[in-house]
């Protein structure tokens, strides 16, 4: 016969899948010697059997009864019955699936109490008010959770009682609470429902209700969405009640072993005197900081400090624990690893390693690389933040305060007076680049996380909030509903959270760089994947190098074309007469050569991969010529298509690069340029471009010649393309857009809803889609290396600085390339990948 | 020792790769008993050896000399020397690669003639004028082709001589021609070049020149572009000269064994009296139709008729042959399979089969399925066509004459008076649909072969020319350069050729339907691939069924939304308030139900696959709201994305379909609707849509539920999607656009140049790209069938009616779906595929 029920002391060695998360935590706490009220766990196996057969498995109730008897023994109380002046044994019944799962039955407290028991409890505690309140709570919870009565019905009864007296709950007398309890019972009777006055019946009802709640519609939807197996089942924890509401020397609280916001070591949390757990949740009274216990209960505080120490030592991580104090005595009811901010995560990991609690390797693995960019940036102080005016997508981390401007001109005007500005636009285009450079923050009404505004802002390291629904931007003002924002109005935005505030909100400066450096120094030895940066200017290149970039993986020459003084020449080049074209080429050649020299100098001795011109042509159109716009510029006349049909542009760019390198070599430097083709979809394109390049290589010197793989077709034909080049660089931005058939600029209309409704689990423009896009990348890498052994492989989309994507890249690529502020993320993620490989 | 040279009579059994196309044809003609002047072939092997070693292979000249001696024996003449009063043996030297290849040396005639030989020739022919003309021609050809002197230099000398006399060539006297010849020799001398006065040296020079011409830059480029192996080499044909310019009983001509324009059986061709072959090419005199020989040379005509008969019997195909008549005696110089129009191809194939010349199976394989749509359409009569005003892309076959209109209103005005119209637009949008319906022809300035205009025109069966460069369309007029086209002006356009004419040009009515039906009746038994049609209206459905469609593979419901009276409701649905939405849904439900009833009725008993709404939203935007336009509507909020977030639209459409089927069932009909999801890129999308569909299936009855595979990601995740559906339909239009990263609407800016420069060999929006898109289709088909055995697979892009793509589809799909006029193409192509499979 299967065994389904275990006392905590019997359950050592059973796993989380059998005991559920809550049960497992209790067993471990008990094992660590912490004060845990006696309890037993009904395993997930019992639940599975129940759901399969439609009834409890044979022998379950006998086992449960035996364990209740054991609890009686351990507590010296009798279940549901007062005996010998002792209060009755009451229990809490909680669900506890192996995975945390909303939608299931949560908790019934005080179970086992009957009318008879109330009397005994009142007698034993000498507190009839407490006894009736306890009963009243049980009837309500049981009615709601087991019998399915709407909470509203109970609330109305309680509200009416309070209204009669004009007091809060705690103000009701024993008699009044008794009346409420009886009204509750009546309310159930009216519905033909029966509150069992037998403690055993209550227990059976509650356990079965937990079992059944596994199949609540909300729980099912949740499992389907999150891919949680249907057949896990939930465990049930039955635990002897302790009471935090037995007076001023009782209470309930939540503790963290370290500060979850800053990571600072030391007890942190909240406490509510004379209350049961659910009173904290109900928010009727405001809890006080745990610190306060130092004054009125220093012994308890010391005990909690010792508990925190013990929990960390046992679980080897920062813990978030729940406790109750019954008449001065501490009981622990739950523990789990605590959620924390990015800053706290780094600090906790580093300090725990230095305290010897965990190894340095563990510390390296504990920090989410994606959280790093935010660490270096100022943030809105949550303590003093008002309600946001509106919310958009957190496109570029960091917070900024500045004056709203709606044009380049206004940005220049304010900047020349030394005033910080926030550029507010419907969406940005290359036209806005001056304003973006001058801004402390960027706010757009449209666009997704990889829209022009988002990409440029991240490149510049400027905080940005994009796609702020509800924001209407006009020429010289903006509206949020009825609220007008005029030029010069102060705005605060937080690009890490997406919040936008009216006025100036205090900011916290970015901290943690030093701890982060320490963490990275531990991580680096495990990293095998190269990390380069996407950078288009010498400043970006220097910044990236400072963050540890080992080269430039993507230098986008079109970004150089966008600079305001060059735009007229670019337009002449693209749309002018042949004479104008030649004149423009001469000018742009000189600009580009200087650009390249600057970048190559900043990256002296490291590779710099220059991608030849690739911008949808419409981005260069003079204002007012929108009619010439392409229907789908993403899929239009750009990249290699343009370069092959306008060979002079190709030659000008490559010559500028080669000449820049030549001049630096003469200075004794070690420039390492590489040239890369954009938007290839056909091997012949590469062949033709290579012919042109080789003519120039013959004139100067050869440099590595490669191609982006950013159309699905290029990936599918990698085997034919590879022999023509020295390297592939996977442009996962475009590759994602084309593989999904989703334009990053238009995704805002449905992608947020897709994520909300879990049609997609992650934004594929942010986290590389492994099943689709990743499959193409892997296929191209394999087939490319097959036909060209030694082919160098890199990744240079926005994904190049996203942790999960870097993990994927580390499996088989040579390097990843990230925007400068994401270089740290890439380094840590790549190190984690290496570390995991070493461990496996 | 290798053997490199063969007389025609020795070469039987050698293949085309060894003998080249010309040599092979001559050997075969000789074998067939036709009068071929004696000749020998220097094999491609000799060329390969020459190019490898940089000099002629050992023994080559000895072999050549021996064969020249054999020619002497066969002709009774001495090479280059008049002997015993006989004229000297002169030869032609021609290149002849296994594959026809421009850029190589073509022909030198009269080779072997020296100053000494001229005298002998003059004596033997009693025609000094002829002798000097022959020599003059040789020096010029040898100078140009072997010595590389520019043609211009010779032309100037000849022109000067003619100018002095004021006569055409034929008017120059023997003395004058002699002077021209010596001036030619002087011209070579001035350049330090030497015309060899030794016939053997001439021959060696010419043969080596042919060898070397294999590596002419133009020939190399051509081979690289067309993927012709570099190491094939060319053969050289050396043939005893016969002279068509020996008087009025001599001449030269080209014959076809059947009329290449109509296919009519019987000799057809042209003849030029008293001329050498190159005179025809030079166009100095106009040849006369072969028919005329009936009058002045009936014997020759009968001989040519017999020759044609023999050629067809031997080669079992219509032949295009060259011949020369020397003093009344016929010689055949070349033959090859003749090019022919679509109409001729069908007629020739069918009639040859009925004559017993070829089998019915061969007849089926001989016709290019892509040519069929043009067969049913009127065409511009080439005999009476003037120069076109401009040319565009031939987007929808057939010719039309009508009055230029620039708006729906004008189209309605003219149509109401019964006047045919040609709609002229910069490009078309759904707004133009009324005008397009009412037009006899459509002309646009922009857009490619799969632009809106092209796709709709083909669907409607209306001739169209799109992307006509040089056409500038304004609101109420258009310009071609300085030429203005005003409303009401008569235009003629030919959608089969892309030509557009001012005024009315006579049209030829479409013919050949009956012969085509016969051909298809022979073909059908071999077809295993199902053929359905893309049709959105009952008329289209009826037309498609008449053409033999076995169902509707793609019914695009958005096309139903475009109808003018519905657009206001559609806009309310999409952009209106919730009340407006509900009202609109009610109206559109009724429209759609009627649409569906009409189509299901027309296709009674056959499957009708209805694709739920899929149109880029901007196509429905009210005029003037362009600002709301998406950046890349192709990749925007459309298809399943829209349907999942606007479930009422989904439900309305599916309910309309189910109710339409229900009502027809009640009438005793057999409707077979299927429902299909557009633009899926994620299995969860299908899952959610399936939930919605099943709720409606429960209310009515279940119907097959499928999805388009038209994003690369859907193809890559086919294994996960397949278990959720009954069928896949490959939407190769969008799949091609996304796989290449090319928008069909914007491709016009580079795709034509790509095709011209052979960066791409075929327009992938027209012919399925097998390497990239095809690979995805095959992968999805295989993986889909693996996870869902019995999964039905179809193809419904524009490619569904293109022969090569259908061939591919026939390998592993269940059906293809083509626009109605392309159903015939699909049927024939599918039958050819089946036939080839049976044969293999």
Short mmCIF file of N, CA, C and O in Angstrom, two decimals, chain A residues 542-631:
data_model
loop_
_atom_site.label_atom_id
_atom_site.label_comp_id
_atom_site.label_asym_id
_atom_site.label_seq_id
_atom_site.Cartn_x
_atom_site.Cartn_y
_atom_site.Cartn_z
N UNK A 542 35.18 53.76 -27.22
CA UNK A 542 35.95 53.89 -25.98
C UNK A 542 35.15 53.37 -24.79
O UNK A 542 35.66 52.67 -23.92
N UNK A 543 33.87 53.74 -24.76
CA UNK A 543 33.02 53.29 -23.66
C UNK A 543 32.96 51.77 -23.63
O UNK A 543 33.12 51.14 -22.59
N UNK A 544 32.76 51.19 -24.81
CA UNK A 544 32.66 49.73 -24.90
C UNK A 544 33.94 49.08 -24.43
O UNK A 544 33.93 48.08 -23.71
N UNK A 545 35.07 49.65 -24.83
CA UNK A 545 36.35 49.08 -24.43
C UNK A 545 36.50 49.14 -22.92
O UNK A 545 37.01 48.20 -22.28
N UNK A 546 36.04 50.26 -22.34
CA UNK A 546 36.10 50.40 -20.88
C UNK A 546 35.26 49.31 -20.20
O UNK A 546 35.59 48.84 -19.12
N UNK A 547 34.17 48.93 -20.84
CA UNK A 547 33.32 47.88 -20.26
C UNK A 547 33.88 46.48 -20.56
O UNK A 547 33.27 45.50 -20.18
N UNK A 548 34.98 46.43 -21.28
CA UNK A 548 35.61 45.13 -21.51
C UNK A 548 35.37 44.53 -22.88
O UNK A 548 35.66 43.36 -23.08
N UNK A 549 34.85 45.31 -23.81
CA UNK A 549 34.63 44.77 -25.16
C UNK A 549 35.95 44.41 -25.81
O UNK A 549 36.94 45.14 -25.65
N UNK A 550 35.95 43.31 -26.53
CA UNK A 550 37.19 42.83 -27.16
C UNK A 550 37.22 43.15 -28.65
O UNK A 550 37.88 42.45 -29.43
N UNK A 551 36.50 44.18 -29.02
CA UNK A 551 36.46 44.57 -30.42
C UNK A 551 35.09 45.15 -30.73
O UNK A 551 34.21 45.19 -29.87
N UNK A 552 34.94 45.61 -31.98
CA UNK A 552 33.64 46.07 -32.45
C UNK A 552 33.10 44.98 -33.35
O UNK A 552 33.74 44.62 -34.35
N UNK A 553 31.93 44.46 -33.01
CA UNK A 553 31.32 43.42 -33.83
C UNK A 553 30.41 43.99 -34.88
O UNK A 553 30.07 43.34 -35.86
N UNK A 554 29.97 45.23 -34.66
CA UNK A 554 29.06 45.86 -35.62
C UNK A 554 29.23 47.37 -35.55
O UNK A 554 28.85 47.98 -34.55
N UNK A 555 29.82 47.92 -36.60
CA UNK A 555 29.89 49.37 -36.74
C UNK A 555 28.98 49.72 -37.90
O UNK A 555 29.27 49.39 -39.05
N UNK A 556 27.88 50.37 -37.60
CA UNK A 556 26.84 50.63 -38.60
C UNK A 556 27.13 51.93 -39.31
O UNK A 556 26.92 53.01 -38.75
N UNK A 557 27.60 51.84 -40.54
CA UNK A 557 28.03 53.07 -41.21
C UNK A 557 26.87 53.99 -41.53
O UNK A 557 27.06 55.18 -41.69
N UNK A 558 25.66 53.46 -41.62
CA UNK A 558 24.56 54.37 -41.92
C UNK A 558 24.34 55.36 -40.79
O UNK A 558 23.86 56.46 -41.00
N UNK A 559 24.71 54.95 -39.58
CA UNK A 559 24.56 55.89 -38.47
C UNK A 559 25.48 57.09 -38.65
O UNK A 559 25.17 58.18 -38.20
N UNK A 560 26.61 56.86 -39.33
CA UNK A 560 27.49 57.99 -39.62
C UNK A 560 26.86 58.90 -40.67
O UNK A 560 27.12 60.09 -40.71
N UNK A 561 26.04 58.32 -41.53
CA UNK A 561 25.40 59.10 -42.58
C UNK A 561 24.33 60.04 -42.01
O UNK A 561 23.96 61.01 -42.63
N UNK A 562 23.84 59.68 -40.83
CA UNK A 562 22.70 60.42 -40.30
C UNK A 562 23.09 61.76 -39.69
O UNK A 562 22.23 62.56 -39.38
N UNK A 563 24.41 61.97 -39.45
CA UNK A 563 24.78 63.20 -38.75
C UNK A 563 24.36 64.41 -39.58
O UNK A 563 24.52 64.45 -40.79
N UNK A 564 23.87 65.41 -38.86
CA UNK A 564 23.15 66.47 -39.53
C UNK A 564 23.95 67.14 -40.66
O UNK A 564 23.41 67.38 -41.74
N UNK A 565 25.24 67.44 -40.41
CA UNK A 565 25.96 68.18 -41.45
C UNK A 565 26.22 67.30 -42.67
O UNK A 565 26.58 67.79 -43.73
N UNK A 566 26.02 66.00 -42.52
CA UNK A 566 26.30 65.12 -43.65
C UNK A 566 25.06 64.81 -44.47
O UNK A 566 25.17 64.42 -45.62
N UNK A 567 23.92 65.02 -43.85
CA UNK A 567 22.68 64.61 -44.52
C UNK A 567 22.51 65.20 -45.92
O UNK A 567 22.10 64.50 -46.84
N UNK A 568 22.82 66.51 -46.09
CA UNK A 568 22.67 67.05 -47.45
C UNK A 568 23.52 66.28 -48.47
O UNK A 568 23.08 66.03 -49.59
N UNK A 569 24.73 65.91 -48.06
CA UNK A 569 25.59 65.17 -48.98
C UNK A 569 25.02 63.78 -49.23
O UNK A 569 25.06 63.28 -50.36
N UNK A 570 24.51 63.18 -48.17
CA UNK A 570 23.93 61.85 -48.34
C UNK A 570 22.77 61.92 -49.33
O UNK A 570 22.63 61.08 -50.21
N UNK A 571 21.96 62.96 -49.19
CA UNK A 571 20.81 63.08 -50.09
C UNK A 571 21.26 63.31 -51.52
O UNK A 571 20.66 62.79 -52.46
N UNK A 572 22.32 64.12 -51.69
CA UNK A 572 22.84 64.31 -53.04
C UNK A 572 23.34 63.00 -53.60
O UNK A 572 23.13 62.68 -54.77
N UNK A 573 24.00 62.25 -52.75
CA UNK A 573 24.52 60.95 -53.18
C UNK A 573 23.39 60.05 -53.65
O UNK A 573 23.47 59.39 -54.69
N UNK A 574 22.33 60.02 -52.87
CA UNK A 574 21.28 59.04 -53.12
C UNK A 574 20.31 59.48 -54.20
O UNK A 574 19.83 58.68 -54.97
N UNK A 575 20.02 60.78 -54.19
CA UNK A 575 18.93 61.22 -55.06
C UNK A 575 19.36 62.27 -56.07
O UNK A 575 18.54 62.81 -56.79
N UNK A 576 20.66 62.59 -56.10
CA UNK A 576 21.11 63.69 -56.94
C UNK A 576 21.52 63.28 -58.34
O UNK A 576 21.39 62.13 -58.73
N UNK A 577 22.03 64.25 -59.10
CA UNK A 577 22.54 64.00 -60.45
C UNK A 577 23.89 63.29 -60.33
O UNK A 577 24.46 63.24 -59.24
N UNK A 578 24.40 62.73 -61.45
CA UNK A 578 25.70 62.06 -61.40
C UNK A 578 26.81 62.98 -60.89
O UNK A 578 27.68 62.55 -60.14
N UNK A 579 26.78 64.26 -61.27
CA UNK A 579 27.83 65.17 -60.79
C UNK A 579 27.70 65.33 -59.28
O UNK A 579 28.67 65.33 -58.54
N UNK A 580 26.46 65.57 -58.86
CA UNK A 580 26.23 65.71 -57.42
C UNK A 580 26.68 64.46 -56.68
O UNK A 580 27.26 64.53 -55.61
N UNK A 581 26.40 63.31 -57.29
CA UNK A 581 26.81 62.05 -56.67
C UNK A 581 28.32 62.02 -56.43
O UNK A 581 28.78 61.72 -55.34
N UNK A 582 29.06 62.39 -57.48
CA UNK A 582 30.52 62.33 -57.35
C UNK A 582 31.03 63.30 -56.30
O UNK A 582 31.92 62.99 -55.51
N UNK A 583 30.44 64.50 -56.29
CA UNK A 583 30.85 65.49 -55.31
C UNK A 583 30.54 64.96 -53.91
O UNK A 583 31.36 65.06 -52.99
N UNK A 584 29.35 64.39 -53.77
CA UNK A 584 28.94 63.87 -52.45
C UNK A 584 29.87 62.75 -52.02
O UNK A 584 30.27 62.67 -50.85
N UNK A 585 30.24 61.90 -52.96
CA UNK A 585 31.12 60.78 -52.63
C UNK A 585 32.44 61.29 -52.07
O UNK A 585 32.98 60.74 -51.10
N UNK A 586 32.95 62.33 -52.68
CA UNK A 586 34.22 62.89 -52.22
C UNK A 586 34.10 63.39 -50.78
O UNK A 586 34.96 63.13 -49.94
N UNK A 587 33.05 64.14 -50.52
CA UNK A 587 32.86 64.65 -49.16
C UNK A 587 32.67 63.52 -48.16
O UNK A 587 33.29 63.49 -47.11
N UNK A 588 31.80 62.58 -48.52
CA UNK A 588 31.49 61.51 -47.57
C UNK A 588 32.71 60.62 -47.35
O UNK A 588 32.92 60.11 -46.25
N UNK A 589 33.52 60.47 -48.37
CA UNK A 589 34.75 59.70 -48.23
C UNK A 589 35.58 60.29 -47.10
O UNK A 589 36.06 59.58 -46.22
N UNK A 590 35.73 61.62 -47.11
CA UNK A 590 36.57 62.24 -46.09
C UNK A 590 35.95 62.09 -44.70
O UNK A 590 36.64 61.77 -43.74
N UNK A 591 34.63 62.31 -44.62
CA UNK A 591 33.96 62.10 -43.32
C UNK A 591 34.18 60.68 -42.82
O UNK A 591 34.56 60.45 -41.68
N UNK A 592 33.92 59.73 -43.72
CA UNK A 592 33.96 58.33 -43.27
C UNK A 592 35.37 57.93 -42.87
O UNK A 592 35.57 57.21 -41.91
N UNK A 593 36.35 58.41 -43.62
CA UNK A 593 37.72 58.05 -43.28
C UNK A 593 38.04 58.53 -41.86
O UNK A 593 38.64 57.79 -41.07
N UNK A 594 37.63 59.75 -41.55
CA UNK A 594 37.90 60.27 -40.20
C UNK A 594 37.15 59.45 -39.15
O UNK A 594 37.68 59.13 -38.09
N UNK A 595 35.88 59.12 -39.46
CA UNK A 595 35.11 58.27 -38.54
C UNK A 595 35.87 56.98 -38.26
O UNK A 595 36.05 56.57 -37.12
N UNK A 596 36.27 56.34 -39.35
CA UNK A 596 36.91 55.04 -39.21
C UNK A 596 38.23 55.17 -38.44
O UNK A 596 38.55 54.34 -37.59
N UNK A 597 38.96 56.23 -38.73
CA UNK A 597 40.22 56.41 -38.00
C UNK A 597 39.95 56.52 -36.50
O UNK A 597 40.65 55.91 -35.68
N UNK A 598 38.93 57.30 -36.18
CA UNK A 598 38.61 57.47 -34.76
C UNK A 598 38.27 56.16 -34.08
O UNK A 598 38.75 55.85 -32.98
N UNK A 599 37.47 55.37 -34.76
CA UNK A 599 37.04 54.11 -34.15
C UNK A 599 38.19 53.11 -34.11
O UNK A 599 38.40 52.43 -33.09
N UNK A 600 38.94 53.02 -35.19
CA UNK A 600 40.06 52.08 -35.22
C UNK A 600 41.11 52.47 -34.18
O UNK A 600 41.74 51.62 -33.56
N UNK A 601 41.28 53.78 -33.97
CA UNK A 601 42.24 54.23 -32.98
C UNK A 601 41.76 53.84 -31.58
O UNK A 601 42.52 53.29 -30.78
N UNK A 602 40.48 54.05 -31.34
CA UNK A 602 39.93 53.71 -30.03
C UNK A 602 40.03 52.20 -29.78
O UNK A 602 40.14 51.75 -28.63
N UNK A 603 39.98 51.42 -30.84
CA UNK A 603 40.00 49.96 -30.71
C UNK A 603 41.35 49.40 -31.15
O UNK A 603 41.42 48.24 -31.60
N UNK A 604 42.37 50.20 -31.05
CA UNK A 604 43.70 49.79 -31.52
C UNK A 604 44.04 48.38 -31.05
O UNK A 604 43.96 48.07 -29.86
N UNK A 605 44.41 47.54 -32.00
CA UNK A 605 44.80 46.17 -31.66
C UNK A 605 43.64 45.20 -31.58
O UNK A 605 43.84 44.00 -31.39
N UNK A 606 42.41 45.72 -31.69
CA UNK A 606 41.23 44.84 -31.61
C UNK A 606 40.45 44.92 -32.92
O UNK A 606 40.48 45.95 -33.61
N UNK A 607 39.73 43.85 -33.25
CA UNK A 607 39.00 43.86 -34.53
C UNK A 607 37.83 44.86 -34.52
O UNK A 607 37.17 45.04 -33.50
N UNK A 608 37.64 45.49 -35.67
CA UNK A 608 36.51 46.41 -35.85
C UNK A 608 35.78 45.99 -37.12
O UNK A 608 36.31 46.12 -38.22
N UNK A 609 34.57 45.44 -36.95
CA UNK A 609 33.81 44.97 -38.09
C UNK A 609 32.89 46.08 -38.59
O UNK A 609 31.96 46.50 -37.89
N UNK A 610 33.18 46.54 -39.80
CA UNK A 610 32.41 47.65 -40.37
C UNK A 610 31.38 47.08 -41.34
O UNK A 610 31.73 46.38 -42.29
N UNK A 611 30.13 47.38 -41.06
CA UNK A 611 29.09 46.95 -41.98
C UNK A 611 28.83 48.07 -42.98
O UNK A 611 28.58 49.21 -42.57
N UNK A 612 28.88 47.74 -44.24
CA UNK A 612 28.63 48.77 -45.25
C UNK A 612 27.17 49.20 -45.18
O UNK A 612 26.32 48.54 -44.60
N UNK A 613 26.94 50.34 -45.82
CA UNK A 613 25.65 51.04 -45.71
C UNK A 613 24.42 50.12 -45.75
O UNK A 613 24.22 49.38 -46.70
N UNK A 614 23.63 50.20 -44.72
CA UNK A 614 22.36 49.48 -44.73
C UNK A 614 21.30 50.25 -43.99
O UNK A 614 21.15 50.14 -42.78
N UNK A 615 20.57 51.02 -44.72
CA UNK A 615 19.43 51.69 -44.10
C UNK A 615 18.33 51.72 -45.13
O UNK A 615 18.58 51.91 -46.31
N UNK A 616 17.11 51.49 -44.67
CA UNK A 616 16.00 51.68 -45.61
C UNK A 616 16.14 53.08 -46.20
O UNK A 616 16.36 54.06 -45.46
N UNK A 617 16.08 53.17 -47.50
CA UNK A 617 16.34 54.45 -48.16
C UNK A 617 15.46 55.58 -47.67
O UNK A 617 15.88 56.73 -47.64
N UNK A 618 14.23 55.25 -47.28
CA UNK A 618 13.31 56.33 -46.92
C UNK A 618 13.83 57.11 -45.73
O UNK A 618 13.44 58.23 -45.51
N UNK A 619 14.75 56.49 -44.97
CA UNK A 619 15.25 57.22 -43.81
C UNK A 619 16.06 58.43 -44.23
O UNK A 619 16.31 59.33 -43.43
N UNK A 620 16.49 58.45 -45.48
CA UNK A 620 17.29 59.58 -45.94
C UNK A 620 16.50 60.56 -46.79
O UNK A 620 17.03 61.55 -47.26
N UNK A 621 15.25 60.22 -47.03
CA UNK A 621 14.46 61.08 -47.92
C UNK A 621 14.37 62.49 -47.35
O UNK A 621 14.21 62.66 -46.14
N UNK A 622 14.49 63.49 -48.20
CA UNK A 622 14.28 64.84 -47.70
C UNK A 622 12.85 64.96 -47.19
O UNK A 622 11.95 64.29 -47.71
N UNK A 623 12.63 65.79 -46.15
CA UNK A 623 11.27 65.93 -45.62
C UNK A 623 10.34 66.36 -46.76
O UNK A 623 10.73 67.10 -47.63
N UNK A 624 9.12 65.85 -46.72
CA UNK A 624 8.14 66.25 -47.72
C UNK A 624 8.10 65.32 -48.91
O UNK A 624 7.25 65.45 -49.77
N UNK A 625 9.01 64.35 -48.99
CA UNK A 625 9.01 63.48 -50.16
C UNK A 625 8.52 62.09 -49.76
O UNK A 625 8.97 61.09 -50.28
N UNK A 626 7.57 62.07 -48.83
CA UNK A 626 7.10 60.78 -48.31
C UNK A 626 6.44 59.94 -49.39
O UNK A 626 6.33 58.72 -49.27
N UNK A 627 5.99 60.60 -50.46
CA UNK A 627 5.29 59.84 -51.50
C UNK A 627 6.22 58.79 -52.11
O UNK A 627 5.79 57.76 -52.59
N UNK A 628 7.52 59.06 -52.05
CA UNK A 628 8.50 58.14 -52.63
C UNK A 628 8.75 56.94 -51.72
O UNK A 628 9.52 56.06 -52.05
N UNK A 629 8.12 57.00 -50.60
CA UNK A 629 8.34 55.99 -49.59
C UNK A 629 8.04 54.61 -50.11
O UNK A 629 7.10 54.41 -50.88
N UNK A 630 8.76 53.65 -49.66
CA UNK A 630 8.49 52.28 -50.05
C UNK A 630 7.33 51.72 -49.23
O UNK A 630 7.06 52.19 -48.14
N UNK A 631 6.69 50.71 -49.79
CA UNK A 631 5.56 50.11 -49.08
C UNK A 631 6.05 49.39 -47.82
O UNK A 631 5.45 49.51 -46.76
#
